[in-house]
Structure formats: structure tokens, C-alpha cells
Amino acid sequence: MAVLLRIGPRGPRLRDALREAWRGRELLAFLVWRDVKVRYAQAALGAAWAVLQPLAAMLVFAVVFGRVAKLPSDGIPYASFCYVALVPWTFFANAVAGAGNSLVGQSHIVTKVYFPRVFVPASPVLAGVVDLVVAYPLLFALMAWQGTFPGLGLLLLPLLTIAVGLLAFGVGAWFAALNAQYRDVRHALPFVVQIWMFASPVVYPYSMATGRLRPLLAANPMTGLIEAHRAALLGRPFPWPEFAWSLAATALVAASGLYFFNRVERRLADVL
């Protein structure tokens, strides 16, 4: 009976990959800066698009869901209620889309030059933080115009931003590795992100969900993070159970995404 014995190099350990990524952090900073410059290159409005994108969505949602459908907003002016959720959601959606397509889009570099591959999906996520910083002043101006002011919960904003970014990185790493092997993922990704938005309490309040729908909505890690943003910025009661679950789910998604990406990394040169 013939026995097939396959001898090959051992796959990179996750701990070694993280150590290598830390040593190359200056390269990561360069890739993030390059992504920011490329994003707004030859754009007449430049970084203003970081504000216009959620602003346009807020105006449409305010008319459709606030005026026509008359969805409740927990006693908060609908424009502020919606825009507080749209800012982190836009960051999350753009980061997932950018990270998910990053490996295929930069295959000409990935297949020719060696560097920590995890930088490829990580750089669009970190570059999105710049858009987030640009978008927040308009949010605060809108809240002030509608008579809503953030309290001490504002101090939680950096932690919430890190949590959203970490979740976006985990999801993006999963999609980037899958997209490298199956190009169908590239076509499915926009639909997944769009459906995910309506499965998150962006245009409606979490309190609107009742019965069996409530635990299903709470299982979505973006639910706790969006509600935490509203609590921090609009002075609402903090959703500790949902937020704790979101943090646990974020850690799980980020760790599993990094692990899966690390497993697929050694085959990238063959599949890209």
C-alpha cells in the first residue's frame, strides 16, 4: 500500500506574524498615508466627501424614514438620531469594502514584494479613521443646531471607534482572504454590506424591536456599537448588555479573521 508523504514548510504562526507586523509598523503607516492620498486624488472636493457621504444619506433617510414612514427616534430629533449612527456605520462599511477588495486590488504588489500581508486589509481600515475625524465636526454642529449636546459619554468615543475599527478589520480580513480564492465574493460584498446596514439600528431605534426580533438584532455586533454611540453622544442610557456582547463578538471576529487570513496567506501567490 503506497503512502503519500508530503514535506513542506510549516505555515507561519499567528504569534510570529503579529511580531513581524509590529516590526514593520512604519511601512503600515506609509500604506495608510498612501491610501488617504489615493482616495482623494483628483477629487475637486477632496476630504469633503467624508462629510458629504453620510450627510447625503442622512438627508434621504430623514425624508423617507423620518417624514414619510414616521419611524420613531426615541424622542430625539430624527436628523441627529440618524446621523449619529450613520457616521460610525459609514466608517465600518467603507472599511469592510476597502479591506475586502484590498488583496485582489493590490495583487501586483502582493505577488512581487514580500511584506506583512496583513497590512493590506489593515491600511484601508486605518485610513477610514481620517474620514471619521473629518465627519464628526458636522455631527456636533448638527446636534448643537437641534439643541442636543454630548455629555461625559463623549469620553467613550475613542474606545467606540477602536471597537468599530477592530470589527471592520476582522470582517474585512475574512472577506479579503475569501475574495482572493473566490472572486464571487467581490460581487457579493456590496449586497452583504447593504443588507447588514438594514439589519443594524441605523435608521430605526433598537427599542423598536420586540419579541423574537430583539435577540436577533442584538446578536448583530454593530447593534451594541451603534446604540453605544447614541448613548455616548445623545445622553441616552448606556446599553451595557448589548455593548458587552458586541465587544466579545468583535474580539472573536477579529481574532478569527486574523487567523483565517494568516492561514490563507501562504497560498496568496498561487490564487491571486
mmCIF file of C-alpha atoms in Angstrom:
data_model
loop_
_atom_site.group_PDB
_atom_site.id
_atom_site.type_symbol
_atom_site.label_atom_id
_atom_site.label_comp_id
_atom_site.label_asym_id
_atom_site.label_seq_id
_atom_site.Cartn_x
_atom_site.Cartn_y
_atom_site.Cartn_z
ATOM 1 C CA MET A 1 0.000 0.000 0.000
ATOM 2 C CA ALA A 2 1.524 3.288 -1.137
ATOM 3 C CA VAL A 3 1.748 6.099 1.406
ATOM 4 C CA LEU A 4 1.912 9.704 0.276
ATOM 5 C CA LEU A 5 4.246 11.737 2.471
ATOM 6 C CA ARG A 6 4.146 15.487 1.817
ATOM 7 C CA ILE A 7 7.054 17.542 3.148
ATOM 8 C CA GLY A 8 6.823 21.316 3.117
ATOM 9 C CA PRO A 9 7.453 24.435 5.166
ATOM 10 C CA ARG A 10 5.373 24.939 8.268
ATOM 11 C CA GLY A 11 2.785 27.675 7.989
ATOM 12 C CA PRO A 12 3.504 30.953 9.723
ATOM 13 C CA ARG A 13 2.398 31.050 13.337
ATOM 14 C CA LEU A 14 -0.016 33.772 14.301
ATOM 15 C CA ARG A 15 2.303 34.978 17.056
ATOM 16 C CA ASP A 16 5.210 35.291 14.623
ATOM 17 C CA ALA A 17 3.010 37.101 12.117
ATOM 18 C CA LEU A 18 1.965 39.648 14.760
ATOM 19 C CA ARG A 19 5.584 40.152 15.835
ATOM 20 C CA GLU A 20 6.600 40.695 12.216
ATOM 21 C CA ALA A 21 3.740 43.147 11.726
ATOM 22 C CA TRP A 22 4.889 45.185 14.741
ATOM 23 C CA ARG A 23 8.411 45.398 13.368
ATOM 24 C CA GLY A 24 7.030 46.732 10.084
ATOM 25 C CA ARG A 25 4.689 49.344 11.605
ATOM 26 C CA GLU A 26 6.421 52.173 9.759
ATOM 27 C CA LEU A 27 5.518 50.524 6.462
ATOM 28 C CA LEU A 28 1.913 50.259 7.668
ATOM 29 C CA ALA A 29 1.905 53.999 8.401
ATOM 30 C CA PHE A 30 3.164 54.631 4.864
ATOM 31 C CA LEU A 31 0.439 52.411 3.345
ATOM 32 C CA VAL A 32 -2.251 54.212 5.368
ATOM 33 C CA TRP A 33 -0.968 57.599 4.206
ATOM 34 C CA ARG A 34 -0.877 56.339 0.618
ATOM 35 C CA ASP A 35 -4.496 55.129 0.868
ATOM 36 C CA VAL A 36 -5.620 58.526 2.166
ATOM 37 C CA LYS A 37 -3.830 60.346 -0.684
ATOM 38 C CA VAL A 38 -5.122 57.971 -3.378
ATOM 39 C CA ARG A 39 -8.681 58.187 -2.066
ATOM 40 C CA TYR A 40 -8.926 61.927 -2.633
ATOM 41 C CA ALA A 41 -6.501 62.282 -5.556
ATOM 42 C CA GLN A 42 -8.005 64.374 -8.382
ATOM 43 C CA ALA A 43 -11.205 64.895 -6.359
ATOM 44 C CA ALA A 44 -12.334 68.516 -6.550
ATOM 45 C CA LEU A 45 -13.997 68.359 -3.125
ATOM 46 C CA GLY A 46 -11.196 66.344 -1.541
ATOM 47 C CA ALA A 47 -11.805 65.211 2.050
ATOM 48 C CA ALA A 48 -15.228 66.908 1.998
ATOM 49 C CA TRP A 49 -16.552 63.635 0.579
ATOM 50 C CA ALA A 50 -16.044 62.156 4.036
ATOM 51 C CA VAL A 51 -18.765 64.558 5.229
ATOM 52 C CA LEU A 52 -20.970 64.583 2.134
ATOM 53 C CA GLN A 53 -21.447 60.825 2.025
ATOM 54 C CA PRO A 54 -23.135 60.378 5.441
ATOM 55 C CA LEU A 55 -24.762 63.828 5.134
ATOM 56 C CA ALA A 56 -26.491 62.899 1.864
ATOM 57 C CA ALA A 57 -27.607 59.576 3.322
ATOM 58 C CA MET A 58 -28.930 61.348 6.431
ATOM 59 C CA LEU A 59 -30.968 63.813 4.331
ATOM 60 C CA VAL A 60 -32.524 60.991 2.303
ATOM 61 C CA PHE A 61 -33.247 58.881 5.378
ATOM 62 C CA ALA A 62 -34.669 61.896 7.255
ATOM 63 C CA VAL A 63 -37.193 62.454 4.462
ATOM 64 C CA VAL A 64 -38.029 58.800 3.717
ATOM 65 C CA PHE A 65 -37.944 57.262 7.195
ATOM 66 C CA GLY A 66 -38.414 60.355 9.382
ATOM 67 C CA ARG A 67 -41.075 62.299 7.428
ATOM 68 C CA VAL A 68 -42.809 59.730 5.209
ATOM 69 C CA ALA A 69 -42.557 56.492 7.210
ATOM 70 C CA LYS A 70 -42.541 58.425 10.532
ATOM 71 C CA LEU A 71 -40.244 55.933 12.248
ATOM 72 C CA PRO A 72 -39.740 56.668 15.973
ATOM 73 C CA SER A 73 -36.435 58.116 17.161
ATOM 74 C CA ASP A 74 -36.709 57.753 20.964
ATOM 75 C CA GLY A 75 -37.674 61.404 21.387
ATOM 76 C CA ILE A 76 -34.527 62.686 19.653
ATOM 77 C CA PRO A 77 -34.686 64.864 16.507
ATOM 78 C CA TYR A 78 -34.515 62.348 13.686
ATOM 79 C CA ALA A 79 -31.641 64.031 11.841
ATOM 80 C CA SER A 80 -29.340 63.813 14.885
ATOM 81 C CA PHE A 81 -30.623 60.354 15.768
ATOM 82 C CA CYS A 82 -29.819 59.034 12.283
ATOM 83 C CA TYR A 83 -26.561 60.925 11.691
ATOM 84 C CA VAL A 84 -25.039 59.722 14.995
ATOM 85 C CA ALA A 85 -25.428 56.165 13.679
ATOM 86 C CA LEU A 86 -24.502 56.941 10.078
ATOM 87 C CA VAL A 87 -21.041 58.297 10.921
ATOM 88 C CA PRO A 88 -19.709 55.055 12.519
ATOM 89 C CA TRP A 89 -21.696 52.944 10.048
ATOM 90 C CA THR A 90 -20.152 54.733 7.037
ATOM 91 C CA PHE A 91 -16.713 54.192 8.561
ATOM 92 C CA PHE A 92 -17.476 50.498 9.092
ATOM 93 C CA ALA A 93 -18.997 49.954 5.616
ATOM 94 C CA ASN A 94 -16.188 51.728 3.737
ATOM 95 C CA ALA A 95 -13.529 49.939 5.807
ATOM 96 C CA VAL A 96 -15.042 46.497 5.165
ATOM 97 C CA ALA A 97 -15.417 47.209 1.433
ATOM 98 C CA GLY A 98 -11.864 48.541 1.161
ATOM 99 C CA ALA A 99 -10.313 45.717 3.169
ATOM 100 C CA GLY A 100 -12.365 43.032 1.409
ATOM 101 C CA ASN A 101 -11.131 44.106 -2.024
ATOM 102 C CA SER A 102 -7.619 45.057 -0.930
ATOM 103 C CA LEU A 103 -5.772 41.828 -1.732
ATOM 104 C CA VAL A 104 -7.200 41.475 -5.236
ATOM 105 C CA GLY A 105 -6.767 45.181 -5.934
ATOM 106 C CA GLN A 106 -3.109 45.123 -4.906
ATOM 107 C CA SER A 107 -2.192 41.707 -6.289
ATOM 108 C CA HIS A 108 0.558 43.288 -8.436
ATOM 109 C CA ILE A 109 2.388 44.244 -5.223
ATOM 110 C CA VAL A 110 1.453 41.252 -3.069
ATOM 111 C CA THR A 111 2.784 38.730 -5.582
ATOM 112 C CA LYS A 112 6.097 40.506 -6.195
ATOM 113 C CA VAL A 113 7.279 42.083 -2.947
ATOM 114 C CA TYR A 114 7.347 40.490 0.490
ATOM 115 C CA PHE A 115 5.963 42.382 3.451
ATOM 116 C CA PRO A 116 3.467 41.510 6.212
ATOM 117 C CA ARG A 117 0.360 40.775 4.132
ATOM 118 C CA VAL A 118 -1.955 41.711 6.979
ATOM 119 C CA PHE A 119 -1.041 45.345 6.248
ATOM 120 C CA VAL A 120 -3.074 45.156 3.030
ATOM 121 C CA PRO A 121 -6.550 44.823 4.653
ATOM 122 C CA ALA A 122 -5.473 46.839 7.708
ATOM 123 C CA SER A 123 -4.477 50.005 5.828
ATOM 124 C CA PRO A 124 -7.994 50.824 4.397
ATOM 125 C CA VAL A 125 -9.447 50.431 7.900
ATOM 126 C CA LEU A 126 -6.921 52.813 9.462
ATOM 127 C CA ALA A 127 -7.259 55.260 6.557
ATOM 128 C CA GLY A 128 -11.001 55.390 7.258
ATOM 129 C CA VAL A 129 -10.289 56.901 10.678
ATOM 130 C CA VAL A 130 -9.291 60.107 8.856
ATOM 131 C CA ASP A 131 -12.777 60.284 7.300
ATOM 132 C CA LEU A 132 -14.293 59.673 10.714
ATOM 133 C CA VAL A 133 -12.376 62.578 12.264
ATOM 134 C CA VAL A 134 -13.466 64.851 9.410
ATOM 135 C CA ALA A 135 -17.139 63.816 9.732
ATOM 136 C CA TYR A 136 -17.546 64.399 13.474
ATOM 137 C CA PRO A 137 -17.456 68.243 13.496
ATOM 138 C CA LEU A 138 -20.533 68.360 11.259
ATOM 139 C CA LEU A 139 -22.285 65.915 13.595
ATOM 140 C CA PHE A 140 -21.563 68.134 16.602
ATOM 141 C CA ALA A 141 -22.757 71.201 14.650
ATOM 142 C CA LEU A 142 -25.997 69.420 13.713
ATOM 143 C CA MET A 143 -26.554 68.312 17.305
ATOM 144 C CA ALA A 144 -25.999 71.865 18.584
ATOM 145 C CA TRP A 145 -28.420 73.235 15.962
ATOM 146 C CA GLN A 146 -31.076 70.786 17.146
ATOM 147 C CA GLY A 147 -30.383 71.515 20.828
ATOM 148 C CA THR A 148 -28.631 68.244 21.671
ATOM 149 C CA PHE A 149 -25.267 68.270 23.410
ATOM 150 C CA PRO A 150 -22.987 65.343 24.333
ATOM 151 C CA GLY A 151 -22.159 64.732 27.989
ATOM 152 C CA LEU A 152 -19.312 62.875 29.631
ATOM 153 C CA GLY A 153 -20.148 59.920 27.377
ATOM 154 C CA LEU A 154 -18.112 61.757 24.758
ATOM 155 C CA LEU A 155 -15.009 60.382 26.508
ATOM 156 C CA LEU A 156 -16.019 56.900 25.330
ATOM 157 C CA LEU A 157 -15.809 57.914 21.666
ATOM 158 C CA PRO A 158 -12.169 56.751 21.158
ATOM 159 C CA LEU A 159 -12.998 53.322 22.654
ATOM 160 C CA LEU A 160 -16.083 53.016 20.437
ATOM 161 C CA THR A 161 -14.055 53.993 17.367
ATOM 162 C CA ILE A 162 -11.437 51.341 18.153
ATOM 163 C CA ALA A 163 -14.184 48.720 18.579
ATOM 164 C CA VAL A 164 -15.808 49.582 15.233
ATOM 165 C CA GLY A 165 -12.407 49.592 13.518
ATOM 166 C CA LEU A 166 -11.469 46.243 15.034
ATOM 167 C CA LEU A 167 -14.753 44.706 13.902
ATOM 168 C CA ALA A 168 -14.285 46.172 10.407
ATOM 169 C CA PHE A 169 -10.767 44.734 10.273
ATOM 170 C CA GLY A 170 -11.967 41.258 11.321
ATOM 171 C CA VAL A 171 -14.785 41.214 8.768
ATOM 172 C CA GLY A 172 -12.515 42.732 6.115
ATOM 173 C CA ALA A 173 -9.788 40.139 6.735
ATOM 174 C CA TRP A 174 -12.340 37.352 6.262
ATOM 175 C CA PHE A 175 -13.623 38.865 3.008
ATOM 176 C CA ALA A 176 -10.113 39.678 1.734
ATOM 177 C CA ALA A 177 -8.953 36.073 2.173
ATOM 178 C CA LEU A 178 -12.160 34.659 0.670
ATOM 179 C CA ASN A 179 -12.069 37.158 -2.204
ATOM 180 C CA ALA A 180 -8.545 36.054 -3.092
ATOM 181 C CA GLN A 181 -9.819 32.496 -3.570
ATOM 182 C CA TYR A 182 -13.329 33.119 -4.890
ATOM 183 C CA ARG A 183 -13.961 36.219 -6.994
ATOM 184 C CA ASP A 184 -17.705 35.861 -6.376
ATOM 185 C CA VAL A 185 -17.060 37.492 -3.022
ATOM 186 C CA ARG A 186 -16.228 40.781 -4.754
ATOM 187 C CA HIS A 187 -19.726 40.887 -6.285
ATOM 188 C CA ALA A 188 -21.490 39.723 -3.113
ATOM 189 C CA LEU A 189 -19.703 42.134 -0.760
ATOM 190 C CA PRO A 190 -21.738 45.297 -1.602
ATOM 191 C CA PHE A 191 -25.013 43.410 -1.073
ATOM 192 C CA VAL A 192 -23.802 41.980 2.229
ATOM 193 C CA VAL A 193 -22.850 45.450 3.498
ATOM 194 C CA GLN A 194 -26.151 46.952 2.342
ATOM 195 C CA ILE A 195 -28.234 44.204 3.969
ATOM 196 C CA TRP A 196 -26.110 44.488 7.116
ATOM 197 C CA MET A 197 -26.980 48.181 7.393
ATOM 198 C CA PHE A 198 -30.721 47.497 7.437
ATOM 199 C CA ALA A 199 -30.088 44.667 9.937
ATOM 200 C CA SER A 200 -28.487 47.298 12.205
ATOM 201 C CA PRO A 201 -30.395 50.050 14.067
ATOM 202 C CA VAL A 202 -29.143 52.867 11.845
ATOM 203 C CA VAL A 203 -32.452 54.312 10.604
ATOM 204 C CA TYR A 204 -34.634 52.929 13.401
ATOM 205 C CA PRO A 205 -34.180 52.594 17.175
ATOM 206 C CA TYR A 206 -33.227 49.319 18.827
ATOM 207 C CA SER A 207 -36.162 49.847 21.215
ATOM 208 C CA MET A 208 -38.470 49.313 18.225
ATOM 209 C CA ALA A 209 -37.504 45.606 18.092
ATOM 210 C CA THR A 210 -39.715 43.381 20.206
ATOM 211 C CA GLY A 211 -40.358 39.652 20.665
ATOM 212 C CA ARG A 212 -38.114 37.252 18.764
ATOM 213 C CA LEU A 213 -36.698 40.049 16.643
ATOM 214 C CA ARG A 214 -34.948 41.694 19.609
ATOM 215 C CA PRO A 215 -32.381 38.928 20.403
ATOM 216 C CA LEU A 216 -31.740 38.501 16.670
ATOM 217 C CA LEU A 217 -30.994 42.201 16.334
ATOM 218 C CA ALA A 218 -28.868 42.133 19.484
ATOM 219 C CA ALA A 219 -26.774 39.289 18.010
ATOM 220 C CA ASN A 220 -25.543 41.724 15.363
ATOM 221 C CA PRO A 221 -22.317 43.183 16.837
ATOM 222 C CA MET A 222 -22.984 46.543 15.179
ATOM 223 C CA THR A 223 -26.221 46.897 17.178
ATOM 224 C CA GLY A 224 -24.447 47.351 20.513
ATOM 225 C CA LEU A 225 -21.808 49.622 18.988
ATOM 226 C CA ILE A 226 -24.357 51.906 17.280
ATOM 227 C CA GLU A 227 -26.538 52.097 20.372
ATOM 228 C CA ALA A 228 -23.417 52.848 22.435
ATOM 229 C CA HIS A 229 -22.613 55.752 20.078
ATOM 230 C CA ARG A 230 -26.130 57.116 20.576
ATOM 231 C CA ALA A 231 -25.855 56.713 24.346
ATOM 232 C CA ALA A 232 -22.453 58.407 24.461
ATOM 233 C CA LEU A 233 -23.353 61.345 22.212
ATOM 234 C CA LEU A 234 -27.070 61.845 22.849
ATOM 235 C CA GLY A 235 -27.154 61.246 26.603
ATOM 236 C CA ARG A 236 -29.263 58.090 26.421
ATOM 237 C CA PRO A 237 -28.981 55.167 28.917
ATOM 238 C CA PHE A 238 -25.912 53.105 28.070
ATOM 239 C CA PRO A 239 -26.779 49.654 26.625
ATOM 240 C CA TRP A 240 -24.291 47.662 28.726
ATOM 241 C CA PRO A 241 -25.531 44.105 27.884
ATOM 242 C CA GLU A 242 -25.609 44.771 24.123
ATOM 243 C CA PHE A 243 -22.286 46.628 24.270
ATOM 244 C CA ALA A 244 -20.603 43.806 26.215
ATOM 245 C CA TRP A 245 -21.808 41.273 23.656
ATOM 246 C CA SER A 246 -20.622 43.500 20.802
ATOM 247 C CA LEU A 247 -17.140 43.724 22.331
ATOM 248 C CA ALA A 248 -16.994 39.942 22.781
ATOM 249 C CA ALA A 249 -18.217 39.347 19.216
ATOM 250 C CA THR A 250 -15.760 41.943 17.890
ATOM 251 C CA ALA A 251 -12.842 40.200 19.610
ATOM 252 C CA LEU A 252 -13.989 36.849 18.214
ATOM 253 C CA VAL A 253 -14.449 38.153 14.660
ATOM 254 C CA ALA A 254 -11.104 39.997 14.693
ATOM 255 C CA ALA A 255 -9.173 37.005 16.072
ATOM 256 C CA SER A 256 -10.814 34.509 13.715
ATOM 257 C CA GLY A 257 -10.390 36.867 10.739
ATOM 258 C CA LEU A 258 -6.682 37.302 11.505
ATOM 259 C CA TYR A 259 -6.259 33.555 11.970
ATOM 260 C CA PHE A 260 -8.033 32.702 8.695
ATOM 261 C CA PHE A 261 -6.117 35.395 6.813
ATOM 262 C CA ASN A 262 -2.874 34.008 8.200
ATOM 263 C CA ARG A 263 -3.827 30.501 7.035
ATOM 264 C CA VAL A 264 -4.642 31.672 3.505
ATOM 265 C CA GLU A 265 -1.603 33.955 3.270
ATOM 266 C CA ARG A 266 0.846 31.245 2.205
ATOM 267 C CA ARG A 267 -1.303 30.427 -0.870
ATOM 268 C CA LEU A 268 -1.783 34.014 -1.997
ATOM 269 C CA ALA A 269 0.880 33.906 -4.706
ATOM 270 C CA ASP A 270 -0.941 30.958 -6.320
ATOM 271 C CA VAL A 271 -4.503 32.252 -6.162
ATOM 272 C CA LEU A 272 -4.001 35.952 -6.943
#
